[in-house]
Amino acid sequence: MPPESSTHDGRLNKFERSPNVEDERSWSEALAHVRKNGIVIAAPGRSAHQRGTAYDLSGPDLSAIVKGVLKAEAAGSIKLIRPPLVERGNNCVHVEIESPVIDDSDFEFEFSLK
Ligand SMILES: [Zn+2]
């Protein structure tokens, strides 16, 4: 990791230090800034995506994706950990399921019904 550098006025420039998941000080301020701007995001190393239980599903009709996900849950194909989250800024639906194992054939079936 490169050493911290100083700005011309002698203050430490913490952003020139390489961020590292284990070193919360290296990314906490950046995370707070992003969250303050309305972005919903997990802290590094704590995302359901990294645990393999979250998926971002994208397509032209996010409402149809939500409907399909809820239909798959109602049919018992998946078990949701929390309700699907529509992320319009990312054009996706964030879905967290209890098991990372998905039967692809059921999934295709759910989305082909609309
Ligand atoms: Zn997501």
CSV table of N, CA and C and ligand atoms in Angstrom, one decimal:
chain,number,residue,atom,x,y,z
A,1,MET,N,0.8,-1.2,0.0
A,1,MET,CA,0.0,0.0,0.0
A,1,MET,C,0.9,1.2,0.0
A,2,PRO,N,0.6,2.2,-0.9
A,2,PRO,CA,1.4,3.4,-0.9
A,2,PRO,C,1.2,4.2,0.4
A,3,PRO,N,2.3,4.9,0.8
A,3,PRO,CA,2.1,5.7,2.0
A,3,PRO,C,1.2,6.9,1.8
A,4,GLU,N,0.6,7.4,2.9
A,4,GLU,CA,-0.2,8.6,2.8
A,4,GLU,C,0.7,9.7,2.3
A,5,SER,N,0.1,10.6,1.5
A,5,SER,CA,0.9,11.7,1.0
A,5,SER,C,0.3,13.0,1.6
A,6,SER,N,1.1,14.0,1.4
A,6,SER,CA,0.7,15.3,2.0
A,6,SER,C,0.3,16.2,0.8
A,7,THR,N,-0.6,17.1,1.1
A,7,THR,CA,-1.0,18.1,0.1
A,7,THR,C,0.0,19.3,0.2
A,8,HIS,N,0.0,20.2,-0.6
A,8,HIS,CA,1.0,21.3,-0.6
A,8,HIS,C,1.0,22.1,0.7
A,9,ASP,N,-0.2,22.1,1.4
A,9,ASP,CA,-0.3,22.8,2.7
A,9,ASP,C,0.0,21.9,3.9
A,10,GLY,N,0.5,20.7,3.6
A,10,GLY,CA,0.9,19.8,4.6
A,10,GLY,C,-0.1,18.9,5.2
A,11,ARG,N,-1.4,19.0,4.9
A,11,ARG,CA,-2.4,18.2,5.4
A,11,ARG,C,-2.4,16.8,4.7
A,12,LEU,N,-2.7,15.8,5.4
A,12,LEU,CA,-2.7,14.4,4.9
A,12,LEU,C,-3.8,14.3,3.8
A,13,ASN,N,-3.6,13.7,2.7
A,13,ASN,CA,-4.6,13.5,1.7
A,13,ASN,C,-5.0,12.0,1.8
A,14,LYS,N,-6.0,11.7,2.6
A,14,LYS,CA,-6.4,10.3,2.9
A,14,LYS,C,-6.9,9.6,1.6
A,15,PHE,N,-7.3,10.3,0.6
A,15,PHE,CA,-7.8,9.7,-0.6
A,15,PHE,C,-6.7,9.1,-1.5
A,16,GLU,N,-5.5,9.5,-1.2
A,16,GLU,CA,-4.4,8.9,-2.0
A,16,GLU,C,-3.9,7.6,-1.5
A,17,ARG,N,-4.5,7.2,-0.4
A,17,ARG,CA,-4.1,5.9,0.2
A,17,ARG,C,-5.0,4.8,-0.5
A,18,SER,N,-4.5,3.7,-0.8
A,18,SER,CA,-5.3,2.6,-1.4
A,18,SER,C,-6.4,2.1,-0.5
A,19,PRO,N,-7.7,2.1,-1.0
A,19,PRO,CA,-8.7,1.6,-0.1
A,19,PRO,C,-8.5,0.1,0.1
A,20,ASN,N,-8.9,-0.4,1.3
A,20,ASN,CA,-8.7,-1.8,1.6
A,20,ASN,C,-9.9,-2.2,2.5
A,21,VAL,N,-10.6,-3.3,2.1
A,21,VAL,CA,-11.8,-3.7,2.8
A,21,VAL,C,-11.6,-3.8,4.3
A,22,GLU,N,-10.5,-4.3,4.7
A,22,GLU,CA,-10.2,-4.5,6.2
A,22,GLU,C,-10.0,-3.2,6.9
A,23,ASP,N,-9.6,-2.2,6.2
A,23,ASP,CA,-9.3,-0.9,6.8
A,23,ASP,C,-10.4,0.1,6.5
A,24,GLU,N,-11.4,0.1,7.5
A,24,GLU,CA,-12.6,0.9,7.3
A,24,GLU,C,-12.3,2.3,7.1
A,25,ARG,N,-11.3,2.8,7.7
A,25,ARG,CA,-10.9,4.2,7.6
A,25,ARG,C,-10.6,4.6,6.2
A,26,SER,N,-10.2,3.6,5.4
A,26,SER,CA,-9.8,3.9,4.0
A,26,SER,C,-11.0,4.1,3.1
A,27,TRP,N,-12.2,3.7,3.5
A,27,TRP,CA,-13.4,3.9,2.6
A,27,TRP,C,-14.6,4.5,3.3
A,28,SER,N,-14.6,4.6,4.6
A,28,SER,CA,-15.8,5.0,5.3
A,28,SER,C,-16.3,6.4,4.9
A,29,GLU,N,-15.4,7.3,4.7
A,29,GLU,CA,-15.8,8.7,4.3
A,29,GLU,C,-16.4,8.7,2.9
A,30,ALA,N,-15.9,7.9,2.0
A,30,ALA,CA,-16.4,7.8,0.6
A,30,ALA,C,-17.8,7.1,0.6
A,31,LEU,N,-17.9,6.1,1.5
A,31,LEU,CA,-19.2,5.4,1.6
A,31,LEU,C,-20.3,6.4,2.1
A,32,ALA,N,-19.9,7.2,3.1
A,32,ALA,CA,-20.9,8.2,3.7
A,32,ALA,C,-21.3,9.2,2.6
A,33,HIS,N,-20.3,9.6,1.8
A,33,HIS,CA,-20.6,10.6,0.8
A,33,HIS,C,-21.6,10.0,-0.2
A,34,VAL,N,-21.4,8.8,-0.7
A,34,VAL,CA,-22.2,8.2,-1.6
A,34,VAL,C,-23.6,8.0,-1.1
A,35,ARG,N,-23.7,7.5,0.2
A,35,ARG,CA,-25.0,7.3,0.8
A,35,ARG,C,-25.8,8.6,1.0
A,36,LYS,N,-25.0,9.7,1.3
A,36,LYS,CA,-25.6,11.0,1.5
A,36,LYS,C,-26.3,11.5,0.2
A,37,ASN,N,-25.8,11.0,-0.9
A,37,ASN,CA,-26.3,11.4,-2.2
A,37,ASN,C,-27.5,10.4,-2.6
A,38,GLY,N,-28.0,9.7,-1.7
A,38,GLY,CA,-29.2,8.9,-2.0
A,38,GLY,C,-28.9,7.5,-2.6
A,39,ILE,N,-27.7,7.1,-2.7
A,39,ILE,CA,-27.4,5.8,-3.2
A,39,ILE,C,-27.5,4.7,-2.1
A,40,VAL,N,-28.3,3.7,-2.3
A,40,VAL,CA,-28.4,2.6,-1.3
A,40,VAL,C,-27.3,1.6,-1.7
A,41,ILE,N,-26.3,1.5,-0.8
A,41,ILE,CA,-25.2,0.6,-1.0
A,41,ILE,C,-24.6,0.0,0.3
A,42,ALA,N,-24.3,-1.2,0.2
A,42,ALA,CA,-23.7,-1.9,1.4
A,42,ALA,C,-22.2,-1.5,1.6
A,43,ALA,N,-21.8,-1.6,2.8
A,43,ALA,CA,-20.4,-1.3,3.1
A,43,ALA,C,-19.5,-2.4,2.4
A,44,PRO,N,-18.3,-2.1,2.0
A,44,PRO,CA,-17.4,-3.1,1.4
A,44,PRO,C,-17.3,-4.4,2.3
A,45,GLY,N,-17.5,-5.5,1.6
A,45,GLY,CA,-17.3,-6.8,2.3
A,45,GLY,C,-18.6,-7.2,3.0
A,46,ARG,N,-19.7,-6.4,3.0
A,46,ARG,CA,-20.9,-6.7,3.7
A,46,ARG,C,-22.1,-6.8,2.8
A,47,SER,N,-21.9,-6.9,1.5
A,47,SER,CA,-23.0,-6.9,0.5
A,47,SER,C,-23.6,-8.3,0.4
A,48,ALA,N,-24.9,-8.3,0.2
A,48,ALA,CA,-25.5,-9.6,0.0
A,48,ALA,C,-25.1,-10.2,-1.4
A,49,HIS,N,-24.7,-9.3,-2.3
A,49,HIS,CA,-24.1,-9.8,-3.6
A,49,HIS,C,-22.9,-10.6,-3.3
A,50,GLN,N,-22.0,-10.1,-2.4
A,50,GLN,CA,-20.8,-10.9,-2.1
A,50,GLN,C,-21.0,-12.2,-1.4
A,51,ARG,N,-22.2,-12.3,-0.7
A,51,ARG,CA,-22.5,-13.5,-0.1
A,51,ARG,C,-23.2,-14.5,-1.0
A,52,GLY,N,-23.5,-14.0,-2.2
A,52,GLY,CA,-24.2,-14.8,-3.2
A,52,GLY,C,-25.7,-15.0,-3.0
A,53,THR,N,-26.3,-14.1,-2.3
A,53,THR,CA,-27.7,-14.2,-2.1
A,53,THR,C,-28.5,-13.0,-2.7
A,54,ALA,N,-27.8,-12.1,-3.4
A,54,ALA,CA,-28.5,-11.0,-4.0
A,54,ALA,C,-28.2,-10.9,-5.5
A,55,TYR,N,-29.2,-10.5,-6.3
A,55,TYR,CA,-29.0,-10.4,-7.7
A,55,TYR,C,-29.7,-9.1,-8.2
A,56,ASP,N,-29.1,-8.5,-9.1
A,56,ASP,CA,-29.6,-7.3,-9.7
A,56,ASP,C,-30.2,-7.7,-11.1
A,57,LEU,N,-31.5,-7.6,-11.2
A,57,LEU,CA,-32.1,-8.1,-12.5
A,57,LEU,C,-32.5,-6.8,-13.3
A,58,SER,N,-32.2,-6.8,-14.6
A,58,SER,CA,-32.4,-5.6,-15.4
A,58,SER,C,-33.2,-6.0,-16.6
A,59,GLY,N,-33.9,-5.0,-17.1
A,59,GLY,CA,-34.7,-5.2,-18.4
A,59,GLY,C,-35.5,-4.0,-18.6
A,60,PRO,N,-36.2,-4.0,-19.8
A,60,PRO,CA,-37.0,-2.8,-20.1
A,60,PRO,C,-38.2,-2.4,-19.2
A,61,ASP,N,-38.7,-3.4,-18.5
A,61,ASP,CA,-39.8,-3.2,-17.6
A,61,ASP,C,-39.6,-3.7,-16.2
A,62,LEU,N,-39.1,-2.8,-15.4
A,62,LEU,CA,-38.8,-3.2,-14.0
A,62,LEU,C,-40.0,-3.7,-13.2
A,63,SER,N,-41.2,-3.1,-13.5
A,63,SER,CA,-42.4,-3.5,-12.8
A,63,SER,C,-42.7,-5.0,-13.1
A,64,ALA,N,-42.5,-5.4,-14.4
A,64,ALA,CA,-42.7,-6.8,-14.8
A,64,ALA,C,-41.7,-7.7,-14.1
A,65,ILE,N,-40.5,-7.2,-13.9
A,65,ILE,CA,-39.5,-8.0,-13.1
A,65,ILE,C,-39.9,-8.2,-11.7
A,66,VAL,N,-40.4,-7.2,-11.1
A,66,VAL,CA,-40.9,-7.3,-9.7
A,66,VAL,C,-42.1,-8.3,-9.6
A,67,LYS,N,-43.0,-8.1,-10.6
A,67,LYS,CA,-44.1,-9.1,-10.6
A,67,LYS,C,-43.7,-10.5,-10.8
A,68,GLY,N,-42.7,-10.7,-11.7
A,68,GLY,CA,-42.2,-12.1,-11.9
A,68,GLY,C,-41.5,-12.6,-10.6
A,69,VAL,N,-40.8,-11.8,-9.9
A,69,VAL,CA,-40.1,-12.2,-8.7
A,69,VAL,C,-41.1,-12.6,-7.6
A,70,LEU,N,-42.1,-11.7,-7.5
A,70,LEU,CA,-43.2,-12.0,-6.5
A,70,LEU,C,-44.0,-13.3,-6.9
A,71,LYS,N,-44.1,-13.5,-8.1
A,71,LYS,CA,-44.8,-14.7,-8.6
A,71,LYS,C,-44.0,-15.9,-8.3
A,72,ALA,N,-42.7,-15.8,-8.5
A,72,ALA,CA,-41.8,-17.0,-8.3
A,72,ALA,C,-41.8,-17.3,-6.8
A,73,GLU,N,-41.9,-16.2,-5.9
A,73,GLU,CA,-42.0,-16.5,-4.5
A,73,GLU,C,-43.3,-17.1,-4.1
A,74,ALA,N,-44.4,-16.6,-4.7
A,74,ALA,CA,-45.7,-17.2,-4.4
A,74,ALA,C,-45.8,-18.6,-4.8
A,75,ALA,N,-45.1,-19.0,-5.9
A,75,ALA,CA,-45.1,-20.4,-6.4
A,75,ALA,C,-44.2,-21.3,-5.6
A,76,GLY,N,-43.4,-20.6,-4.7
A,76,GLY,CA,-42.5,-21.4,-3.8
A,76,GLY,C,-41.1,-21.7,-4.5
A,77,SER,N,-40.9,-21.1,-5.7
A,77,SER,CA,-39.6,-21.3,-6.4
A,77,SER,C,-38.4,-20.7,-5.7
A,78,ILE,N,-38.7,-19.5,-5.1
A,78,ILE,CA,-37.6,-18.8,-4.3
A,78,ILE,C,-38.3,-18.3,-3.0
A,79,LYS,N,-37.4,-18.0,-2.0
A,79,LYS,CA,-37.8,-17.4,-0.8
A,79,LYS,C,-37.1,-16.1,-0.6
A,80,LEU,N,-37.8,-15.0,-0.6
A,80,LEU,CA,-37.2,-13.7,-0.5
A,80,LEU,C,-36.8,-13.4,0.9
A,81,ILE,N,-35.6,-12.8,1.1
A,81,ILE,CA,-35.2,-12.3,2.4
A,81,ILE,C,-35.8,-11.0,2.7
A,82,ARG,N,-36.0,-10.2,1.7
A,82,ARG,CA,-36.7,-8.9,1.8
A,82,ARG,C,-37.4,-8.6,0.5
A,83,PRO,N,-38.4,-7.6,0.5
A,83,PRO,CA,-39.1,-7.3,-0.7
A,83,PRO,C,-38.1,-6.8,-1.8
A,84,PRO,N,-38.4,-7.1,-3.1
A,84,PRO,CA,-37.5,-6.6,-4.2
A,84,PRO,C,-37.4,-5.1,-4.1
A,85,LEU,N,-36.2,-4.6,-4.4
A,85,LEU,CA,-35.9,-3.1,-4.3
A,85,LEU,C,-35.7,-2.6,-5.7
A,86,VAL,N,-36.6,-1.8,-6.2
A,86,VAL,CA,-36.4,-1.2,-7.6
A,86,VAL,C,-35.4,-0.1,-7.5
A,87,GLU,N,-34.3,-0.2,-8.2
A,87,GLU,CA,-33.3,0.8,-8.3
A,87,GLU,C,-33.3,1.4,-9.7
A,88,ARG,N,-34.2,2.5,-9.8
A,88,ARG,CA,-34.4,3.1,-11.1
A,88,ARG,C,-33.1,3.7,-11.7
A,89,GLY,N,-32.3,4.3,-10.8
A,89,GLY,CA,-31.0,4.9,-11.2
A,89,GLY,C,-30.1,3.8,-11.9
A,90,ASN,N,-30.2,2.6,-11.4
A,90,ASN,CA,-29.3,1.5,-12.0
A,90,ASN,C,-30.1,0.7,-13.0
A,91,ASN,N,-31.4,1.0,-13.2
A,91,ASN,CA,-32.3,0.3,-14.1
A,91,ASN,C,-32.3,-1.2,-13.7
A,92,CYS,N,-32.4,-1.5,-12.5
A,92,CYS,CA,-32.5,-2.9,-12.1
A,92,CYS,C,-33.4,-3.1,-10.8
A,93,VAL,N,-33.7,-4.3,-10.6
A,93,VAL,CA,-34.4,-4.7,-9.4
A,93,VAL,C,-33.5,-5.6,-8.5
A,94,HIS,N,-33.2,-5.1,-7.3
A,94,HIS,CA,-32.3,-5.8,-6.4
A,94,HIS,C,-33.2,-6.8,-5.7
A,95,VAL,N,-32.8,-8.1,-5.8
A,95,VAL,CA,-33.5,-9.2,-5.2
A,95,VAL,C,-32.6,-10.0,-4.3
A,96,GLU,N,-33.1,-10.2,-3.1
A,96,GLU,CA,-32.3,-11.0,-2.1
A,96,GLU,C,-33.1,-12.3,-1.8
A,97,ILE,N,-32.5,-13.4,-2.1
A,97,ILE,CA,-33.2,-14.7,-1.8
A,97,ILE,C,-32.5,-15.5,-0.8
A,98,GLU,N,-33.2,-16.4,-0.1
A,98,GLU,CA,-32.7,-17.2,1.0
A,98,GLU,C,-31.6,-18.1,0.5
A,99,SER,N,-31.8,-18.7,-0.6
A,99,SER,CA,-30.9,-19.7,-1.2
A,99,SER,C,-30.3,-19.2,-2.5
A,100,PRO,N,-29.0,-19.4,-2.7
A,100,PRO,CA,-28.4,-19.0,-3.9
A,100,PRO,C,-28.7,-19.9,-5.1
A,101,VAL,N,-29.4,-21.0,-4.8
A,101,VAL,CA,-29.7,-22.0,-5.8
A,101,VAL,C,-31.0,-21.7,-6.5
A,102,ILE,N,-30.9,-21.4,-7.8
A,102,ILE,CA,-32.1,-21.0,-8.6
A,102,ILE,C,-32.3,-22.0,-9.7
A,103,ASP,N,-33.5,-22.5,-9.8
A,103,ASP,CA,-33.9,-23.4,-10.9
A,103,ASP,C,-34.1,-22.5,-12.1
A,104,ASP,N,-33.2,-22.5,-13.0
A,104,ASP,CA,-33.3,-21.6,-14.2
A,104,ASP,C,-34.6,-21.8,-15.0
A,105,SER,N,-35.0,-23.0,-15.1
A,105,SER,CA,-36.2,-23.3,-16.0
A,105,SER,C,-37.4,-22.6,-15.4
A,106,ASP,N,-37.6,-22.6,-14.1
A,106,ASP,CA,-38.7,-21.9,-13.4
A,106,ASP,C,-38.6,-20.4,-13.6
A,107,PHE,N,-37.4,-19.9,-13.5
A,107,PHE,CA,-37.1,-18.5,-13.6
A,107,PHE,C,-37.6,-18.0,-15.0
A,108,GLU,N,-37.1,-18.7,-16.0
A,108,GLU,CA,-37.5,-18.4,-17.4
A,108,GLU,C,-39.0,-18.4,-17.6
A,109,PHE,N,-39.6,-19.4,-17.0
A,109,PHE,CA,-41.0,-19.6,-17.1
A,109,PHE,C,-41.8,-18.4,-16.6
A,110,GLU,N,-41.3,-18.0,-15.4
A,110,GLU,CA,-42.0,-16.8,-14.7
A,110,GLU,C,-42.0,-15.6,-15.6
A,111,PHE,N,-40.9,-15.3,-16.3
A,111,PHE,CA,-40.8,-14.1,-17.1
A,111,PHE,C,-41.4,-14.2,-18.5
A,112,SER,N,-41.7,-15.4,-18.9
A,112,SER,CA,-42.3,-15.6,-20.2
A,112,SER,C,-43.8,-15.5,-20.2
A,113,LEU,N,-44.4,-15.3,-19.0
A,113,LEU,CA,-45.8,-15.3,-19.0
A,113,LEU,C,-46.5,-14.0,-19.3
A,114,LYS,N,-45.7,-12.9,-19.3
A,114,LYS,CA,-46.4,-11.6,-19.4
A,114,LYS,C,-47.0,-11.3,-20.8
B,1,ZN,ZN,-28.2,-5.2,-5.9
